């Protein structure tokens, strides 16, 4: 309606730095990852859920001549960017695993803990036993924390059910949240996340069971993507290839936990299968990196995991950038290897340990992250026609966000044209 009456719902003025992220059509690689579409002394106008103006404030007056402005927001010279996009999270799970921190300090590795029935398998027991409503309430709490931290779009995986009923329960929770909450959510089926205790020694049978779920998931439209934990001692490259090929034939787009801990050829497999993303890649080989570049597969790097697993190794981001692999960054939010909702923290870790420049980091949490979810035409850039997802930061420059770490720099979050976070706090709570 407002289109006919030519009204602007929000006119955001006095922006010190506006990162529009306009520039090369993504996914951006190499030098393109330095593009920010930076405008100083800028303004943005929103109509309904969309952006209708983004430019220099001095260009605003002629534009406004045709419109009536309903509300004005003064950005007070602050930094404004697109809402952050987190393309790899394990949002829905029961319980937590704080007791593992002690084991880790005492020297146990992530895979040791899993072998002893802890790790993912511990979360599986809790996720199976929790009713749907309880899982949902907890997941919404995490989602709202992400929103307060500036994250307006995420991916969410299943993978803590590991039986038909519990995987469906998790996927349904993800989809209910998607329908009820403001945050855009892309759902991924990760039934092949670990081998449950009752299938020990019967890996092929378990993968068969999970692949039998493909048709019901498609029928109920519960997930667009399919993922597998391709890792030494979990699912091999051969098993992952067979499973993901079936998933592809069933109509899923592919993601892959690849070379997170051991270099076993996950990157090569992702490229071979034409996966949209290959995630982690800490151990990716030279050959794997080259093949990702050729295939145009997006590398989703999750340096919070190396940090939290106390690994000496981080993904070789500089080499990937040099070899023209497009990079996105993500929290990998999960109760084991990365219990944080904060992409801001990941931005700092990416700077310090992946040696990514601030410009590259901003591309990796906006434009390229949108591509990693197939949402590049809707989110990740501030320009006319895009969804109005914006963050007003309590900072003057984009370099400040990865620099000053461990705290929340969000002032306001605008999601689908509405202010949902103010002063770093969720409105309506
Ligand atoms: O719960 O530990 N790496 N999956 C693969 C995880 C970490 C999640 C977890
Ligand atoms: Zn993960």
XYZ file of C-alpha atoms and ligand atoms in Angstrom:
439
model
C 0.000 0.000 0.000
C 2.724 2.425 0.990
C 4.048 2.159 -2.572
C 0.932 3.874 -3.916
C 0.880 6.539 -1.216
C 4.647 6.967 -1.706
C 5.632 6.806 1.896
C 8.982 6.013 3.418
C 8.701 4.089 6.667
C 12.195 4.795 7.991
C 14.704 7.343 6.787
C 18.078 6.665 8.368
C 20.283 9.754 8.190
C 23.659 10.958 9.362
C 25.481 7.666 8.730
C 29.261 8.139 9.131
C 30.268 5.050 7.138
C 27.798 2.999 5.142
C 29.077 -0.381 3.919
C 26.676 -1.051 1.060
C 28.759 -4.050 -0.074
C 27.850 -3.081 -3.636
C 30.392 -4.123 -6.249
C 31.280 -7.286 -8.133
C 28.598 -9.880 -8.473
C 29.586 -12.522 -5.972
C 30.637 -14.882 -4.730
C 33.625 -12.568 -4.423
C 37.145 -13.919 -4.704
C 40.694 -12.590 -4.587
C 40.826 -8.799 -4.909
C 37.038 -8.594 -5.121
C 36.945 -9.430 -1.425
C 38.295 -5.922 -0.754
C 35.178 -4.232 -2.187
C 32.944 -2.568 0.383
C 30.847 -0.088 -1.590
C 31.705 2.369 1.180
C 29.769 5.655 1.275
C 30.553 8.352 3.832
C 27.908 10.797 5.086
C 25.192 8.497 3.852
C 21.476 7.858 4.215
C 19.232 4.838 3.718
C 15.454 4.808 3.199
C 13.236 1.840 3.905
C 9.760 1.075 2.628
C 8.025 -1.918 4.138
C 10.535 -4.782 4.198
C 12.734 -3.267 1.493
C 15.457 -0.721 0.942
C 14.478 1.963 -1.566
C 17.393 4.370 -1.250
C 21.029 4.002 -0.250
C 23.419 6.798 -1.088
C 25.040 10.088 -0.143
C 22.960 12.157 2.241
C 23.250 15.130 -0.133
C 21.368 13.101 -2.775
C 18.542 12.475 -0.359
C 16.671 15.788 -0.724
C 15.819 15.395 -4.430
C 14.838 11.762 -3.829
C 12.600 12.672 -0.895
C 10.699 15.252 -2.944
C 8.445 12.411 -4.131
C 7.888 10.848 -0.720
C 6.443 11.427 2.689
C 8.722 10.240 5.515
C 6.959 8.491 8.395
C 9.918 8.233 10.759
C 13.473 9.471 10.860
C 16.363 7.795 12.636
C 19.579 9.721 13.334
C 22.575 7.368 13.053
C 24.736 9.956 14.849
C 27.684 9.470 12.525
C 27.922 5.751 13.239
C 28.817 2.770 11.060
C 25.922 1.027 9.244
C 26.303 -2.348 7.527
C 24.090 -5.125 6.211
C 22.823 -7.517 8.894
C 25.421 -10.233 9.486
C 24.834 -13.639 7.902
C 25.920 -16.837 9.665
C 25.956 -19.682 7.109
C 26.777 -22.661 9.387
C 25.096 -23.243 12.747
C 23.848 -26.194 14.766
C 21.088 -24.052 16.319
C 18.791 -26.714 17.777
C 20.037 -29.090 20.485
C 19.268 -30.250 23.998
C 21.544 -29.482 26.942
C 25.144 -28.289 26.924
C 28.611 -29.799 27.356
C 30.507 -27.597 29.796
C 32.084 -30.657 31.462
C 34.094 -31.184 28.247
C 36.019 -27.957 28.798
C 37.701 -29.579 31.817
C 38.534 -32.717 29.775
C 39.998 -30.537 27.048
C 42.140 -28.596 29.517
C 43.386 -31.945 30.791
C 44.405 -32.933 27.281
C 41.535 -34.941 25.765
C 40.917 -34.303 22.079
C 37.544 -33.681 20.470
C 37.543 -37.059 18.739
C 38.700 -38.852 21.967
C 35.717 -37.416 23.821
C 33.392 -38.566 21.035
C 34.897 -42.075 21.050
C 34.125 -42.330 24.760
C 30.448 -41.651 24.064
C 30.671 -37.924 24.887
C 30.727 -35.068 22.407
C 28.040 -35.165 19.745
C 26.653 -38.418 21.188
C 26.001 -36.793 24.538
C 24.061 -33.998 22.853
C 22.167 -36.637 20.854
C 20.891 -38.313 24.042
C 19.648 -34.991 25.376
C 18.142 -33.874 22.060
C 16.286 -37.178 21.720
C 14.833 -36.931 25.218
C 13.745 -33.285 25.076
C 10.209 -32.492 23.883
C 9.866 -30.301 20.835
C 8.700 -27.222 22.749
C 11.691 -27.309 25.069
C 14.124 -27.601 22.140
C 12.373 -24.744 20.424
C 12.431 -22.444 23.430
C 16.165 -22.955 23.863
C 16.896 -22.485 20.148
C 14.900 -19.235 20.063
C 16.967 -17.963 22.979
C 20.163 -18.593 20.993
C 18.616 -17.075 17.866
C 17.635 -13.912 19.733
C 21.104 -13.629 21.162
C 22.441 -13.809 17.598
C 20.019 -11.066 16.568
C 21.238 -8.847 19.421
C 24.770 -9.493 18.144
C 23.804 -8.296 14.658
C 23.084 -11.615 12.902
C 19.900 -11.393 10.857
C 20.147 -14.506 8.636
C 21.440 -17.968 9.516
C 21.665 -21.542 8.403
C 20.532 -24.186 10.924
C 21.350 -27.895 10.784
C 19.747 -30.970 12.259
C 22.113 -33.764 13.297
C 21.538 -34.355 17.001
C 18.674 -36.784 16.495
C 20.400 -39.512 14.471
C 17.192 -41.523 14.246
C 14.250 -40.880 11.961
C 11.891 -39.529 14.558
C 14.392 -37.277 16.334
C 15.872 -35.893 13.109
C 12.356 -35.002 11.952
C 11.676 -33.420 15.346
C 14.762 -31.212 14.975
C 13.917 -30.249 11.389
C 10.357 -29.392 12.387
C 11.627 -27.210 15.231
C 13.901 -25.378 12.772
C 10.990 -24.833 10.383
C 8.578 -23.654 13.070
C 11.150 -21.148 14.278
C 11.708 -20.061 10.687
C 7.999 -19.365 10.293
C 7.559 -17.639 13.643
C 10.716 -15.570 14.113
C 12.099 -12.559 12.270
C 15.496 -14.043 11.412
C 15.738 -15.672 7.983
C 16.686 -19.327 8.412
C 17.930 -21.840 5.853
C 17.481 -25.454 6.993
C 20.035 -28.216 6.383
C 19.604 -31.944 6.980
C 22.675 -33.297 8.802
C 21.396 -36.775 9.713
C 24.908 -38.018 8.860
C 26.573 -36.107 11.708
C 27.866 -39.096 13.722
C 27.202 -42.790 14.111
C 24.745 -43.342 16.989
C 25.677 -45.954 19.623
C 23.044 -48.448 18.438
C 24.606 -48.512 14.943
C 28.229 -49.085 16.002
C 29.850 -51.283 13.373
C 26.949 -50.728 10.969
C 27.850 -47.438 9.305
C 26.443 -48.348 5.886
C 23.110 -49.351 7.388
C 22.904 -46.087 9.278
C 23.630 -44.022 6.174
C 20.993 -46.041 4.336
C 18.481 -45.185 7.066
C 19.300 -41.484 6.866
C 19.082 -41.481 3.063
C 15.645 -43.081 3.302
C 14.576 -39.835 4.997
C 15.326 -37.736 1.902
C 11.889 -38.218 0.358
C 9.899 -37.257 3.451
C 12.124 -34.232 4.076
C 11.524 -33.091 0.496
C 7.808 -33.888 0.679
C 7.376 -31.797 3.823
C 9.814 -29.183 2.525
C 11.856 -29.381 5.721
C 15.333 -28.670 4.290
C 16.956 -27.355 1.106
C 20.473 -28.541 1.888
C 22.060 -31.846 2.860
C 25.344 -32.083 4.775
C 27.614 -34.852 6.165
C 30.482 -34.887 8.693
C 33.210 -36.268 6.412
C 35.995 -36.940 8.912
C 38.435 -39.628 9.972
C 36.596 -42.020 12.267
C 33.181 -40.533 11.361
C 32.190 -40.888 7.674
C 34.818 -41.611 5.029
C 35.177 -39.863 1.679
C 33.703 -42.928 -0.090
C 30.720 -43.076 2.253
C 30.221 -39.328 1.948
C 30.366 -39.495 -1.850
C 27.723 -42.230 -2.047
C 25.444 -40.525 0.467
C 25.672 -37.030 -0.992
C 25.172 -38.333 -4.520
C 21.858 -39.805 -3.395
C 21.022 -36.498 -1.705
C 21.787 -34.584 -4.885
C 19.587 -36.923 -6.907
C 16.809 -36.370 -4.373
C 17.012 -32.624 -5.086
C 19.140 -31.334 -2.214
C 21.841 -28.729 -2.622
C 25.029 -29.893 -0.932
C 27.180 -28.749 1.969
C 30.015 -30.687 3.522
C 31.917 -30.686 6.838
C 35.230 -31.145 5.054
C 38.751 -31.625 6.434
C 37.838 -30.113 9.816
C 40.346 -32.113 11.818
C 42.191 -34.495 9.484
C 43.066 -33.886 5.826
C 41.192 -36.735 4.170
C 40.130 -35.230 0.855
C 36.866 -33.542 1.848
C 37.658 -30.425 -0.195
C 38.253 -32.483 -3.348
C 34.986 -34.312 -2.763
C 33.028 -31.068 -2.313
C 34.418 -29.788 -5.622
C 33.762 -33.092 -7.401
C 30.119 -33.121 -6.300
C 29.568 -29.450 -7.113
C 28.677 -28.662 -3.499
C 27.645 -25.055 -2.929
C 29.934 -24.890 0.109
C 32.772 -26.817 1.730
C 32.945 -25.979 5.416
C 35.937 -25.930 7.839
C 38.803 -26.956 5.494
C 41.470 -26.701 8.204
C 43.322 -29.640 6.687
C 42.460 -28.961 3.027
C 45.281 -29.984 0.675
C 46.802 -27.776 -2.055
C 44.997 -29.915 -4.586
C 41.725 -29.549 -2.667
C 42.039 -25.750 -2.635
C 42.749 -25.697 -6.353
C 39.719 -27.839 -7.084
C 37.438 -25.715 -4.920
C 38.542 -22.676 -6.927
C 37.841 -24.425 -10.228
C 34.452 -25.685 -9.105
C 33.457 -22.274 -7.668
C 32.622 -23.921 -4.344
C 32.464 -21.424 -1.488
C 34.781 -22.146 1.450
C 32.945 -21.489 4.703
C 35.657 -21.034 7.314
C 34.888 -21.543 11.002
C 38.002 -20.394 12.864
C 36.145 -20.362 16.192
C 36.406 -24.142 16.039
C 40.211 -24.249 15.692
C 40.382 -21.689 18.492
C 38.061 -23.630 20.779
C 39.577 -27.051 20.033
C 42.964 -25.502 20.877
C 44.229 -26.601 17.499
C 47.507 -25.231 16.252
C 46.104 -25.270 12.749
C 43.740 -22.834 11.110
C 42.338 -22.935 7.591
C 44.776 -21.458 5.059
C 42.651 -18.459 4.214
C 45.422 -16.428 2.571
C 46.239 -19.214 0.166
C 42.543 -19.688 -0.604
C 42.100 -15.984 -1.333
C 45.191 -15.971 -3.499
C 43.897 -18.971 -5.418
C 40.513 -17.320 -5.986
C 38.387 -19.426 -3.665
C 35.468 -17.302 -2.393
C 35.420 -17.248 1.422
C 32.586 -16.916 3.907
C 32.899 -16.955 7.709
C 30.632 -18.530 10.265
C 30.363 -19.275 14.000
C 29.642 -23.032 13.672
C 27.518 -22.350 16.759
C 27.210 -25.737 18.526
C 27.503 -27.123 22.068
C 30.858 -28.862 21.502
C 33.445 -27.278 19.271
C 32.146 -23.701 19.138
C 29.688 -22.595 21.808
C 29.289 -18.971 20.732
C 26.571 -17.041 18.929
C 28.931 -14.166 18.209
C 30.004 -13.593 14.618
C 31.712 -10.460 15.950
C 34.079 -12.681 17.921
C 34.676 -14.844 14.838
C 35.575 -11.669 12.900
C 38.370 -11.002 15.394
C 39.622 -14.597 15.279
C 39.558 -14.432 11.460
C 41.722 -11.319 11.551
C 44.249 -12.683 14.025
C 44.499 -16.333 13.010
C 43.334 -16.468 9.388
C 45.132 -13.204 8.603
C 42.101 -11.909 6.780
C 41.913 -8.143 6.272
C 38.942 -6.217 7.665
C 37.567 -5.719 4.132
C 37.792 -9.454 3.409
C 36.138 -10.240 6.712
C 33.181 -7.945 5.969
C 32.695 -9.599 2.581
C 32.834 -13.009 4.272
C 30.009 -12.217 6.717
C 27.744 -10.410 4.230
C 27.821 -10.914 0.438
C 29.703 -14.221 0.389
C 27.768 -15.618 3.328
C 24.549 -14.776 1.455
C 25.860 -16.740 -1.533
C 26.694 -19.645 0.784
C 22.953 -19.820 1.513
C 21.696 -19.111 -1.996
C 20.200 -15.847 -0.678
C 22.373 -13.351 -2.547
C 19.429 -11.676 -4.246
C 17.722 -10.897 -0.965
C 20.305 -10.172 1.748
C 23.946 -9.209 2.237
C 23.992 -5.844 0.437
C 22.429 -2.455 1.066
C 20.865 -1.311 -2.173
C 17.495 -0.471 -3.590
C 15.309 -3.584 -3.826
C 17.189 -5.635 -1.229
C 15.573 -6.706 2.040
C 15.972 -4.062 4.750
C 18.318 -5.903 7.143
C 20.757 -3.432 8.681
C 22.941 -2.989 11.718
C 23.757 0.387 13.241
C 26.975 -0.129 15.183
C 28.195 1.745 18.208
C 31.389 2.435 16.254
C 32.711 4.966 13.754
C 34.558 2.637 11.385
C 34.237 -0.873 9.958
C 37.765 -1.695 11.117
C 36.698 -1.154 14.704
C 34.451 -4.248 14.885
C 37.136 -6.976 14.501
C 39.583 -4.829 16.475
C 37.750 -4.341 19.795
C 36.816 -7.857 20.764
C 34.732 -9.782 23.262
C 31.894 -7.280 23.585
C 28.765 -6.500 21.585
C 29.085 -3.381 19.415
C 25.508 -3.436 18.132
C 23.429 -0.351 18.732
C 20.351 -1.098 16.589
C 19.275 -3.956 14.341
C 16.720 -3.406 11.618
C 15.194 -6.665 10.326
C 12.793 -6.648 7.366
C 12.361 -2.903 7.829
C 11.603 -2.957 11.585
C 13.827 -1.955 14.475
C 14.083 -5.179 16.491
C 17.124 -4.428 18.649
C 17.828 -1.077 20.277
C 20.768 -0.256 22.538
C 21.905 -3.855 21.936
C 18.661 -5.199 23.479
C 15.804 -7.087 21.904
C 12.640 -4.967 21.718
C 9.344 -6.318 23.014
C 10.903 -8.529 25.672
O 28.320 -30.986 18.605
O 30.467 -31.205 18.403
N 32.151 -30.656 14.477
N 30.095 -31.281 14.522
C 31.244 -31.403 13.732
C 30.283 -30.587 15.586
C 31.594 -30.166 15.559
C 29.235 -30.281 16.566
C 29.371 -30.865 17.934
Zn 29.377 -27.799 11.991
